[in-house]
Coordinates of C-alpha atoms in Angstrom, one line a residue:
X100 CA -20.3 -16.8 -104.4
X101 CA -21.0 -13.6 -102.8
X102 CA -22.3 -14.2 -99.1
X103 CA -23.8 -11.2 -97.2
X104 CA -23.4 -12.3 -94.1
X105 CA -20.7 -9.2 -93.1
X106 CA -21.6 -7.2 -96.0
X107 CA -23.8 -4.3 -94.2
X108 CA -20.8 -3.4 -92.1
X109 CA -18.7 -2.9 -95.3
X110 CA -21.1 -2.4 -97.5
X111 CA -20.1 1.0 -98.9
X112 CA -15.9 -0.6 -99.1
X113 CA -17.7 -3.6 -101.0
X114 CA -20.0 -1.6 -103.2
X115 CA -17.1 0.6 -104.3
X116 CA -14.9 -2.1 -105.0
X117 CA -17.4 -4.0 -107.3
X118 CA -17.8 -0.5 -109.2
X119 CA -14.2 -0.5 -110.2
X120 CA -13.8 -4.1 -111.0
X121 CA -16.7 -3.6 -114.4
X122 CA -15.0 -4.9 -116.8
X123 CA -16.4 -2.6 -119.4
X124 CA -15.2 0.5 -117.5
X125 CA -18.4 2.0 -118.3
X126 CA -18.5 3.5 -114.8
X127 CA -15.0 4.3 -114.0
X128 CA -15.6 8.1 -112.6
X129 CA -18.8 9.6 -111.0
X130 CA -18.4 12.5 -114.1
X131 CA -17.6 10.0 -117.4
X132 CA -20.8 7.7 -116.0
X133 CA -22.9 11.3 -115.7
X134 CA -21.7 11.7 -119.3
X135 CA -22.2 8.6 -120.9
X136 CA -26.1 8.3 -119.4
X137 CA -27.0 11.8 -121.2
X138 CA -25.1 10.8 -124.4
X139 CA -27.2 7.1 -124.7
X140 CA -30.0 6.6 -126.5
X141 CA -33.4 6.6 -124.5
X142 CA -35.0 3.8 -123.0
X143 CA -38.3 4.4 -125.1
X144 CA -36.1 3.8 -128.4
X145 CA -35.1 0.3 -127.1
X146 CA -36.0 -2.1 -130.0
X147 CA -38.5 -5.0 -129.5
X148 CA -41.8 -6.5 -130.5
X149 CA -45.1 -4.3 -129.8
X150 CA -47.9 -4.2 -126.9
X151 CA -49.8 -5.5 -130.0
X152 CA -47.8 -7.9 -131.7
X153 CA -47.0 -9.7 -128.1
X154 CA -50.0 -10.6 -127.4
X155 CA -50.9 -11.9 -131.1
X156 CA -47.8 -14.0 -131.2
X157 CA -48.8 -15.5 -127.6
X158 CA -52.5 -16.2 -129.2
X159 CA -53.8 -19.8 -130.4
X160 CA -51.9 -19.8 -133.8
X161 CA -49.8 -17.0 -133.0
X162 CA -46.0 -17.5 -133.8
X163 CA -44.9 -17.7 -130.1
X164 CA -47.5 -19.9 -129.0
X165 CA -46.5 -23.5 -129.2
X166 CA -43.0 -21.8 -128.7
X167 CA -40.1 -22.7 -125.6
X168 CA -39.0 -20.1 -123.9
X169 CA -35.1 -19.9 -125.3
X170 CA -37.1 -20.3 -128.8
X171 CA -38.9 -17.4 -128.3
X172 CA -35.9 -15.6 -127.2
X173 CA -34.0 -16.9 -130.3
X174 CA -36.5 -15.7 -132.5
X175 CA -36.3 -12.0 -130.5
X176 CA -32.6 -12.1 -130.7
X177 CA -32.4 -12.5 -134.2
X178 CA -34.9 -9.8 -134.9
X179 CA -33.9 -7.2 -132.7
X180 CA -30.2 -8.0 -131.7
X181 CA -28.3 -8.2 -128.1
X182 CA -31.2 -6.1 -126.1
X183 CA -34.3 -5.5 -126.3
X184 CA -37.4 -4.3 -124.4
X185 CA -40.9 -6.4 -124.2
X186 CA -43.4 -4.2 -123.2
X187 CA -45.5 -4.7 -120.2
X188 CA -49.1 -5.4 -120.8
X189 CA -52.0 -6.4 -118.1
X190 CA -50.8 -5.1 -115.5
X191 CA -47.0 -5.9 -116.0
X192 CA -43.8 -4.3 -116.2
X193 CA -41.8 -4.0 -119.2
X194 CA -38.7 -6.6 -119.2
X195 CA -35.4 -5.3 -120.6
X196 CA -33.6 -8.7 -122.3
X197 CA -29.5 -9.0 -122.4
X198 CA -27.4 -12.1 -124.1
X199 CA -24.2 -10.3 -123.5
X200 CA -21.8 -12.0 -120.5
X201 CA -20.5 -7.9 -120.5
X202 CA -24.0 -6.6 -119.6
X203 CA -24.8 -9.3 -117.1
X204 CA -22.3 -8.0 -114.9
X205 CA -22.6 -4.6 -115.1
X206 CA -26.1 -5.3 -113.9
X207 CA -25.2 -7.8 -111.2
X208 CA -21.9 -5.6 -110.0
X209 CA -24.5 -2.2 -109.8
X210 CA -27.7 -4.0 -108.3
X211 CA -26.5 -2.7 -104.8
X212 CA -26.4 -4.8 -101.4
X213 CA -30.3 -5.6 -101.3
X214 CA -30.7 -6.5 -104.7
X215 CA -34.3 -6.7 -106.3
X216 CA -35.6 -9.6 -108.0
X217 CA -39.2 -9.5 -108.6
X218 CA -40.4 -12.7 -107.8
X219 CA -43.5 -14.7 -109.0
X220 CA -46.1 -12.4 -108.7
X221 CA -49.2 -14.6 -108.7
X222 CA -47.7 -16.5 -106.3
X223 CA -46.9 -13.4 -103.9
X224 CA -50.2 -12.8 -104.8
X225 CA -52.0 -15.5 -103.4
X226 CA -49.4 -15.3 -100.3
X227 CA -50.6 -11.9 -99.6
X228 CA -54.3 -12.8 -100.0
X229 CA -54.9 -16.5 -99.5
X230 CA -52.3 -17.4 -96.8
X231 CA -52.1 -14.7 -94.7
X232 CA -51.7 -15.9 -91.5
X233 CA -48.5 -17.9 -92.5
X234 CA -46.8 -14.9 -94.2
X235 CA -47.5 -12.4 -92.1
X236 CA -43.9 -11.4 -91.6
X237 CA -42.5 -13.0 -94.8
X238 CA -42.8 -14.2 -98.3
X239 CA -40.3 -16.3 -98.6
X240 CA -36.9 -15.2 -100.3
X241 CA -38.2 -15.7 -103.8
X242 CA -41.1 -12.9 -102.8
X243 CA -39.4 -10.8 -100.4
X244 CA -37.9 -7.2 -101.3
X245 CA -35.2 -4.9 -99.7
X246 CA -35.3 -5.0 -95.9
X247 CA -37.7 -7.9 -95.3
X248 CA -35.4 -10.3 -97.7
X249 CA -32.5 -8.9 -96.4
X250 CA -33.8 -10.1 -92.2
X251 CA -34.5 -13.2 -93.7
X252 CA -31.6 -13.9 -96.1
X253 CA -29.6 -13.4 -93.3
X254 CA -31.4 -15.7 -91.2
X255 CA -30.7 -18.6 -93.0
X256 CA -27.9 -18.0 -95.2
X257 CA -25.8 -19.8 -92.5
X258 CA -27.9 -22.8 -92.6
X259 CA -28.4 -22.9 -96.2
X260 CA -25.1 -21.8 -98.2
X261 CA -21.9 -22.5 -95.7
X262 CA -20.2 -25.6 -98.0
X263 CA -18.9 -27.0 -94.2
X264 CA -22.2 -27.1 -92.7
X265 CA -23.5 -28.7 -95.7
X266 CA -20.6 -31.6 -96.3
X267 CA -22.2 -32.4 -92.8
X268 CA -25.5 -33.9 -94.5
X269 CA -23.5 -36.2 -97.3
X270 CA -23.6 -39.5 -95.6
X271 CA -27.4 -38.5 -94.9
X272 CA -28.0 -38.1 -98.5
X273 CA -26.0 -40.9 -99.3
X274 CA -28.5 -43.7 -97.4
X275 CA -31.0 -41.7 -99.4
X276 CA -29.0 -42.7 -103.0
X277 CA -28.3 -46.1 -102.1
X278 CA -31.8 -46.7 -101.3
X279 CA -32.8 -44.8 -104.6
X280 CA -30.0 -47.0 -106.2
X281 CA -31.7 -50.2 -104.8
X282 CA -35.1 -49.2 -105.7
X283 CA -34.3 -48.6 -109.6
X284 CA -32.6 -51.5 -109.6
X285 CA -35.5 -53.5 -109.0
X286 CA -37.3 -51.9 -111.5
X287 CA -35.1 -52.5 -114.6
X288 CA -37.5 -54.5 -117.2
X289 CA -35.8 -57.7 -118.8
X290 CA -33.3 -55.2 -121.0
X291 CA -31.9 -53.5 -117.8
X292 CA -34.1 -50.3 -118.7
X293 CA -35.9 -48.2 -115.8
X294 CA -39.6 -47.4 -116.3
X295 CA -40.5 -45.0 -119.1
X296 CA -41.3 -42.6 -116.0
X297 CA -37.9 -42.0 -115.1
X298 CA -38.8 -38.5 -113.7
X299 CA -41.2 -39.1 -112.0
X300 CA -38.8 -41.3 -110.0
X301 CA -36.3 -38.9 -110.1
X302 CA -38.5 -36.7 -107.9
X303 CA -39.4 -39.4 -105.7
X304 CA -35.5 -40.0 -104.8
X305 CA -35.5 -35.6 -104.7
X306 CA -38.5 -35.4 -102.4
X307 CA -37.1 -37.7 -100.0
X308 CA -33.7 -36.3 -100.0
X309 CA -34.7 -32.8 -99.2
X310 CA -37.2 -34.0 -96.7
X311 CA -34.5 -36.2 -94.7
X312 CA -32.2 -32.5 -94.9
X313 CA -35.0 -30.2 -94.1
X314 CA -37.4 -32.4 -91.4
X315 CA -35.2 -35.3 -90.4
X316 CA -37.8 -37.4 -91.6
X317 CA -37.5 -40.1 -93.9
X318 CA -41.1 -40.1 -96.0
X319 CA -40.9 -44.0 -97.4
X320 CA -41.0 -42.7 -100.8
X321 CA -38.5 -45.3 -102.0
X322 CA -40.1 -48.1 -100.3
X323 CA -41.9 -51.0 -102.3
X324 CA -45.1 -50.0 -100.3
X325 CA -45.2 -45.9 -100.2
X326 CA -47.9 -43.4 -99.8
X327 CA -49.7 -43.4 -103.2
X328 CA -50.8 -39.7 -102.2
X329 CA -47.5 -39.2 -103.4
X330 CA -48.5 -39.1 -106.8
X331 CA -51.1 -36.1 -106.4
X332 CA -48.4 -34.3 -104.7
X333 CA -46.1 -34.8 -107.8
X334 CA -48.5 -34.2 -110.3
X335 CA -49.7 -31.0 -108.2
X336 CA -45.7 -29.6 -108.2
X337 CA -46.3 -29.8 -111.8
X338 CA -49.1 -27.9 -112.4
X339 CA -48.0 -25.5 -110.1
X340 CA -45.0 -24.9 -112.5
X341 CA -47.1 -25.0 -115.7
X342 CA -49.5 -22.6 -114.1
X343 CA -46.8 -20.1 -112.9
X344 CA -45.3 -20.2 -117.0
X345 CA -49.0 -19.2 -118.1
X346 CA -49.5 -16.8 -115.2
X347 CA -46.4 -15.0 -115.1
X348 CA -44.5 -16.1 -118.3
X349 CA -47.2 -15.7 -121.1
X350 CA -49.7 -13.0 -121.5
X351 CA -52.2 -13.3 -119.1
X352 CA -55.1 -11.5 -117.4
X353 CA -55.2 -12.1 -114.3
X354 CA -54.2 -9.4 -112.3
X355 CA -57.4 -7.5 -113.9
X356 CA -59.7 -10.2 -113.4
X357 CA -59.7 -14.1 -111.6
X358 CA -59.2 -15.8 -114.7
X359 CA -59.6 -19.4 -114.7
X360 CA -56.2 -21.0 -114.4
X361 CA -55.8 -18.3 -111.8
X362 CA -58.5 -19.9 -109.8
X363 CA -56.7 -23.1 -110.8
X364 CA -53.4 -21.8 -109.6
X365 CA -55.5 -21.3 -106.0
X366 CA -56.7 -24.8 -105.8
X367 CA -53.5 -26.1 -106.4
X368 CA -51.6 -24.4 -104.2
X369 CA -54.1 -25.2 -100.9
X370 CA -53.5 -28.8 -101.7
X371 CA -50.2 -28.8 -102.1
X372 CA -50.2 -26.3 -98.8
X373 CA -52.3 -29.1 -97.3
X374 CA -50.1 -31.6 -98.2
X375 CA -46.6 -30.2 -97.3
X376 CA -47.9 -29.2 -94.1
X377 CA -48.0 -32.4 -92.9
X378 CA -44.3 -32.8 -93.5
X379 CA -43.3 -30.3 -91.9
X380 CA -46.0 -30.7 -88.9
X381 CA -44.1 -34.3 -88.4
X382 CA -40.7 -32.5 -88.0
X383 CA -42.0 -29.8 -85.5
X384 CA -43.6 -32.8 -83.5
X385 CA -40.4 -35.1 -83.6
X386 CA -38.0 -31.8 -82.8
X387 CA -40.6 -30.4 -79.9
X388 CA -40.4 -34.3 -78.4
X389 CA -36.3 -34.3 -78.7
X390 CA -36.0 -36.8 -81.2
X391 CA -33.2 -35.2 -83.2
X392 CA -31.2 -37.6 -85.3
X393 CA -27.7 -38.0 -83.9
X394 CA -26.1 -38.1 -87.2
X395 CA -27.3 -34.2 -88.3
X396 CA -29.5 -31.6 -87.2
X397 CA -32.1 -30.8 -90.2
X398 CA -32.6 -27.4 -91.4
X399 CA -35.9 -27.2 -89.5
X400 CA -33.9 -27.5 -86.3
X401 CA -31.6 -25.2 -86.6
X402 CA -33.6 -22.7 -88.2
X403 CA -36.0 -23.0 -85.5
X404 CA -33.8 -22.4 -82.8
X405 CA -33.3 -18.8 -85.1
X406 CA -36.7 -17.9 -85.8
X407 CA -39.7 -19.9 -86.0
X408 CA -41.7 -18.3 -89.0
X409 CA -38.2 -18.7 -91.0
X410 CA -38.0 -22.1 -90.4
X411 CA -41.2 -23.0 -91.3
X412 CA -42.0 -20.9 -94.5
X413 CA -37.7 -22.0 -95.8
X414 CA -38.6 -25.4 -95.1
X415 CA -41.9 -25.4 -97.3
X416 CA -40.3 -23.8 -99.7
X417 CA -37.5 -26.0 -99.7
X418 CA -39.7 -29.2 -100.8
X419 CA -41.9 -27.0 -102.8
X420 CA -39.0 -25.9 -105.3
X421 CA -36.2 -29.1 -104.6
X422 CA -38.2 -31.6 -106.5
X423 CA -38.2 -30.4 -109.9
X424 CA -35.6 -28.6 -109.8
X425 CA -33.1 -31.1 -108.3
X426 CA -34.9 -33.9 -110.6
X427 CA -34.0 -31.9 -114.0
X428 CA -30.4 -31.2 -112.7
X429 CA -30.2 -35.3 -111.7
X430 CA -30.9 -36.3 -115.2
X431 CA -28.9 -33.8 -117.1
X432 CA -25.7 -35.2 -115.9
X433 CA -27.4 -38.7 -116.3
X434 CA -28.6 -38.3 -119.6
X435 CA -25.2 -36.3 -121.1
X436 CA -23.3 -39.4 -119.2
X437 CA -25.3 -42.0 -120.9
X438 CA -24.6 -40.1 -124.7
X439 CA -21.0 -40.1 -124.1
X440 CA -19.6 -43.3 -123.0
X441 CA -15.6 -42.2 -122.7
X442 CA -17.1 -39.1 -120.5
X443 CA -18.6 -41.8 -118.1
X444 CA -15.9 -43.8 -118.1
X445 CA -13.4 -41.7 -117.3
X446 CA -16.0 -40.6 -114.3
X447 CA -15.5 -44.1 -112.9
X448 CA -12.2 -44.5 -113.2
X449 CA -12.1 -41.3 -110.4
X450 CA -14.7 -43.1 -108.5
X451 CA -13.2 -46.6 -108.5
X452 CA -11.2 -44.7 -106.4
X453 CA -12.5 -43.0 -103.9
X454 CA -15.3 -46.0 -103.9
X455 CA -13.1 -49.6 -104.7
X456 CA -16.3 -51.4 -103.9
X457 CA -19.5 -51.2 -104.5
X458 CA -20.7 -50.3 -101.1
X459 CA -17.9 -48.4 -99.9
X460 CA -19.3 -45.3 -97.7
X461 CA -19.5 -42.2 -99.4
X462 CA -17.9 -39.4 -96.9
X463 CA -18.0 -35.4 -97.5
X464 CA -13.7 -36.6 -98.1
X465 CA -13.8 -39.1 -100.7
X466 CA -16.3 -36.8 -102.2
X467 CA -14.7 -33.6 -102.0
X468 CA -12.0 -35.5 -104.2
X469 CA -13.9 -36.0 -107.2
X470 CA -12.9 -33.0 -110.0
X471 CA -14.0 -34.3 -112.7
X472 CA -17.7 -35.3 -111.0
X473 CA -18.0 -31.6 -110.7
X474 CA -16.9 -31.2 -113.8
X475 CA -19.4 -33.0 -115.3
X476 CA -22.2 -31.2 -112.5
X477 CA -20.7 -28.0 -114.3
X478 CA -21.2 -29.1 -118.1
X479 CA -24.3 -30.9 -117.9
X480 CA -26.0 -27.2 -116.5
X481 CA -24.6 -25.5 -119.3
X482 CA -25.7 -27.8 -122.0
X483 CA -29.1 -28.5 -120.1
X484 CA -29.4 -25.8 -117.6
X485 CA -32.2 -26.2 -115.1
X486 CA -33.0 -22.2 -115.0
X487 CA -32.8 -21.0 -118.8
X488 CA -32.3 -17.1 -117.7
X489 CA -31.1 -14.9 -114.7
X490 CA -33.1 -11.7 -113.5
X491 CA -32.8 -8.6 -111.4
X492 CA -34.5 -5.1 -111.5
X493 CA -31.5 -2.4 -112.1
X494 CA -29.3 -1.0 -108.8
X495 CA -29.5 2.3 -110.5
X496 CA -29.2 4.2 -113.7
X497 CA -27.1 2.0 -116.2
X498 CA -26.4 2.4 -119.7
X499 CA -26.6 -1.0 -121.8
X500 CA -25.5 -1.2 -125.4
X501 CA -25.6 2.7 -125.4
X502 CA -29.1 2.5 -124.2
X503 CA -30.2 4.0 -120.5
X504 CA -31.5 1.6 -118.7
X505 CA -33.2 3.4 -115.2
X506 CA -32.9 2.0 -112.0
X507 CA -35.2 -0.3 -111.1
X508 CA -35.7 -1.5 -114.6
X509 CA -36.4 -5.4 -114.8
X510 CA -33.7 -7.4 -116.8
X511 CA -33.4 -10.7 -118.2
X512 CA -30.6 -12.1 -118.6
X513 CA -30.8 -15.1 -120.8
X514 CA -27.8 -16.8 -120.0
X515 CA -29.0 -20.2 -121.7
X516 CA -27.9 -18.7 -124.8
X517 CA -24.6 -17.9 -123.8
X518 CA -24.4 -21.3 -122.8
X519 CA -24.7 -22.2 -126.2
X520 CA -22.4 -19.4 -127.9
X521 CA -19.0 -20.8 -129.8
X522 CA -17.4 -16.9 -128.8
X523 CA -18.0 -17.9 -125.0
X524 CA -17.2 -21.8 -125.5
X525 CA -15.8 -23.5 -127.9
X526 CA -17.6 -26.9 -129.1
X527 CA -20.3 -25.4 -127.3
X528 CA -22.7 -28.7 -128.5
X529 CA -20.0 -31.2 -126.9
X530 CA -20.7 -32.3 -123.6
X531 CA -16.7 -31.3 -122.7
X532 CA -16.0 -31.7 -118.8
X533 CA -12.6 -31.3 -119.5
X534 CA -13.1 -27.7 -120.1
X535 CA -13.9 -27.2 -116.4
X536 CA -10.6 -28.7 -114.9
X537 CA -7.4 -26.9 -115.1
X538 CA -4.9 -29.6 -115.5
X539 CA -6.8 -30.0 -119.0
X540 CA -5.5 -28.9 -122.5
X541 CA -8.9 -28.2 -123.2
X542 CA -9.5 -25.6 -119.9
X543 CA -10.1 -22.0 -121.1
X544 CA -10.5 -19.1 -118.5
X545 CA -13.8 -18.5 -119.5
X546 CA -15.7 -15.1 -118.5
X547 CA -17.3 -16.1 -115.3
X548 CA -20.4 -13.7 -116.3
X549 CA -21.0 -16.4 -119.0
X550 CA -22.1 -19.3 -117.2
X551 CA -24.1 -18.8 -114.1
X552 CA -26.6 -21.7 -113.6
X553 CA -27.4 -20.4 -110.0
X554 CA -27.5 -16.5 -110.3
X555 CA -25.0 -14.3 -108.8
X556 CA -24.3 -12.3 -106.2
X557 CA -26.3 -12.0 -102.5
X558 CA -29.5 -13.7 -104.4
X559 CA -28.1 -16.2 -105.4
X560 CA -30.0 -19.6 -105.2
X561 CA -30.0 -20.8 -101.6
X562 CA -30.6 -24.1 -102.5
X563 CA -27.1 -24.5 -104.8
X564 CA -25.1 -26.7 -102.3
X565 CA -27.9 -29.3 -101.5
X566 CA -29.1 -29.7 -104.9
X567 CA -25.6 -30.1 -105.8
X568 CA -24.7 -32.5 -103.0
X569 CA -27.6 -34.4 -103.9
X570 CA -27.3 -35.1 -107.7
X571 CA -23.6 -35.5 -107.0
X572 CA -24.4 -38.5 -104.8
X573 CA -26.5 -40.7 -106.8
X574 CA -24.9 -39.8 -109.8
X575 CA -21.6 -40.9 -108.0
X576 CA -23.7 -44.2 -106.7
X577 CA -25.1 -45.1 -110.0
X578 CA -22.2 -44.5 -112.3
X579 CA -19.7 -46.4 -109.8
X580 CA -22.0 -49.8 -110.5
X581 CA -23.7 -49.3 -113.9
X582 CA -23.0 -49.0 -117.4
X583 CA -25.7 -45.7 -118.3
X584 CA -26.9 -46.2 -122.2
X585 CA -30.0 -44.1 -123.6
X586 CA -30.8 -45.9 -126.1
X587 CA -33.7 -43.5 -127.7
X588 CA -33.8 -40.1 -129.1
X589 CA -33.1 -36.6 -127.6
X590 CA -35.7 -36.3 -125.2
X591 CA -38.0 -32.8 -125.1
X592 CA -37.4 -30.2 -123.0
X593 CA -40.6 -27.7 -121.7
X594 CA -39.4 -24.4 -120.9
X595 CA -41.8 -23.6 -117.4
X596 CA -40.6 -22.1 -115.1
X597 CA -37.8 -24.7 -115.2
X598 CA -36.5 -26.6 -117.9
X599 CA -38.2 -29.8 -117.6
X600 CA -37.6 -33.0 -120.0
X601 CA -41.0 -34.6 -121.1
X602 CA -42.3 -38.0 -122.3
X603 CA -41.1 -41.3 -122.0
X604 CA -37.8 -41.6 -120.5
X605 CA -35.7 -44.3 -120.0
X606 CA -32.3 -45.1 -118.8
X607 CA -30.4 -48.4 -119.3
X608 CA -28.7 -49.5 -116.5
X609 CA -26.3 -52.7 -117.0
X610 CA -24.7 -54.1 -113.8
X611 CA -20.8 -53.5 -113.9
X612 CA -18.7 -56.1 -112.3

């Protein structure tokens, strides 16, 4: 992990440096790079599918339509090779797309200290135009470019990212599994099963975790008598993220007229606006009266005491993308447990003993000292990532494949399929933990550019460590004092945004004495 938080003081040291380390040695000297660019082959002679044929194959009927994303993208390898260019149409850019582990970092180690990431543009968007008064001075880091993301990165990179400040929130999170524990337990049908909407539930136990981290509240989501509004609120987060895919994803038309999911997309987002508001209106009123919890101060508190508007707009963020995106993480490693029984066992032998009994506290120590945990939190993301693909608009002028690629290009890098490549891992279908820990015969020194579930670099997610602390957690609670079985078929995965599994899904838990 790159932090930035002395970076502008050395940035030129730090830039330099990065240069030399490409692999590819591409870039070695100012005069080879100069010659290399006018030797490449244009940018207009990338390969890749036309203006025309784009929006056929996105069309009711068309080849792409009923399509997932790394589908699509498996088909476009496969016809065009390692890069290629989709064209921009309606209003968009054109989008450069990379498989190689080699190109990835020679775009991440060129993309400069403020690198750009485009974010969701209909969401920017209605930011801009709907929600004015709240974004005045910011975005949010998914939106923000250049100097405004930089003043805000900054701002709460310390609060966010720093692995001591977060070990402070584990026993939080931790009264947040075992109640999530409890709650499931309860709900097992006569053959130890959960309900058939595990996810659901999984966002529940997500929601409340990030809430408790962010506001200091505790919502009552796992309580036998919650909120039903709840349920709107979930169901909203998921239409938001279906509406973002056909927005931003998939040929659309928006940005030349209001088109009707658009208008959707604006509904949505008031509620959900309406809704999270509260939230995050309780926390200001309990921090404004001095009721800070003694056992951590929440993100809203000490990103208040930084700046305000930061706090506020990081916080709604925060439980705007957590949910899903912490819920499909929580049942990768659930589900790749359940299908491999030695995997899971071996995970409890390492927790029996940090854990001997079944409520032993769980302290950022004991769970610090759990390798093979993480191990597992590393393989389930690269057999079920969360985030199929990477992106960043170019540093500067780059040459990829032989091609020029000019600065400020938009790139994809679709790092789901390099999860899945036998040249980058071996057994890349087995669920292998052991191929994460170095005391195993099965450890390789895998290119690092190959498997990078939370991006790279200054951008990279600022959510990582929560997320992680939280799946680590329950998964740590619920594998300690059940047997996990899935007794049904592959579940489906819909490529949004996110990766998100769909349908029925249940998970057998069987008590373990």
């Amino acid at each position: 992990m790159l932090l930035v938080k002395n970076l502008k003081r050395n940035q030129c040291k730090h830039f330099v440096t990065q240069i030399k380390k490409i692999s590819t040695g591409f870039i070695e000297e100012t005069n080879d790079y100069e010659e290399i660019w006018a030797t490449a082959k244009s940018y207009k002679s990338l390969p890749g599918p036309s203006t025309t044929g784009l929006i056929k194959g996105f069309a009711k009927g068309g080849k792409y339509n009923s399509m997932r994303f790394s589908e699509i993208h498996e088909h476009l390898v496969k016809e065009y090779g390692p890069i290629y260019k989709v064209p921009g149409i309606f209003g968009r850019r054109d989008i450069v797309v990379i498989i190689d582990p080699k190109d990835f970092e020679i775009v991440f180690r060129t993309e400069g200290a403020r690198p750009l990431r485009r974010g969701l543009e209909c969401l920017a968007y209605y930011r801009k135009h709907y929600k004015k008064d709240l974004y005045a001075t910011s975005l949010g880091l998914t939106n923000d470019q250049e100097e405004a993301w930089w003043n805000f990165r900054q701002k709460v990179n310390g609060v966010m990212l720093k692995p001591q400040v977060i070990r402070g929130y584990t026993t939080a999170i931790d009264e947040v599994s075992s109640d999530f524990v409890k709650r499931l337990h309860k709900l097992r049908d006569s053959n130890f099963e959960t309900p058939p909407n595990l996810f659901f539930h999984l966002n529940t136990y997500a929601l409340e975790a990030i809430a408790f981290i962010t506001t200091n509240i505790r919502l009552g989501l796992l309580n036998e008598n919650r909120d039903k509004s709840i349920d709107e609120l979930m169901d909203n987060i998921k239409t938001f993220l279906h509406l973002l895919n056909e927005l931003d994803i998939k040929p659309s038309m928006w940005k030349i007229y209001k088109t009707k999911k658009f208008k959707q997309l604006v509904r949505v987002l008031d509620k959900l606006h309406e809704d999270i508001e509260v939230f995050v209106d309780r926390g200001l009123k309990k921090l404004k009266e001095g009721k800070s919890n003694t056992k951590h101060i929440c993100v809203l508190e000490k990103l208040y005491a930084i700046d305000k508007n930061v706090a506020i707009i990081m916080v709604f963020d925060s439980l705007l993308a957590g949910v899903d995106t912490t819920s499909a993480g929580a049942f990768s490693i659930l589900y790749n447990l359940a299908t491999n029984p030695e995997k899971q066992n071996t995970l409890r032998s390492e927790l029996f003993k940090i854990l001997p009994e079944k409520n032993s506290p769980l302290t950022a120590e004991n769970l610090n000292n759990t390798p093979y945990l993480k191990a597992c939190f590393k393989e389930s993301l690269r057999i079920m990532p969360v985030v199929a693909a990477n992106f960043r608009a170019t540093g500067r002028n780059i040459v990829l494949k032989g091609y020029q690629i000019p600065k400020h290009t938009d790139v994809l890098m679709h790092n789901a399929l390099t999860h899945m490549d036998e040249k980058y891992f071996p057994d890349a279908h087995s669920f292998l933990p052991e191929r994460w820990l170095r005391s195993s015969e099965k450890y390789d020194n895998y290119n690092p550019f190959a498997y990078l579930p939370f991006g790279y670099g200054s951008r990279i997610c600022i959510g990582r460590r929560f997320a992680e602390l939280e799946i680590r957690t329950l998964v740590a609670r619920l594998v300690r004092n059940y047997h996990l079985e899935w007794n049904y078929p592959p579940p489906k995965i819909e490529s949004l945004t996110i990766n998100m599994p769909q349908g029925d899904l249940r998970l057998s838990l069987k008590d373990f004495n």
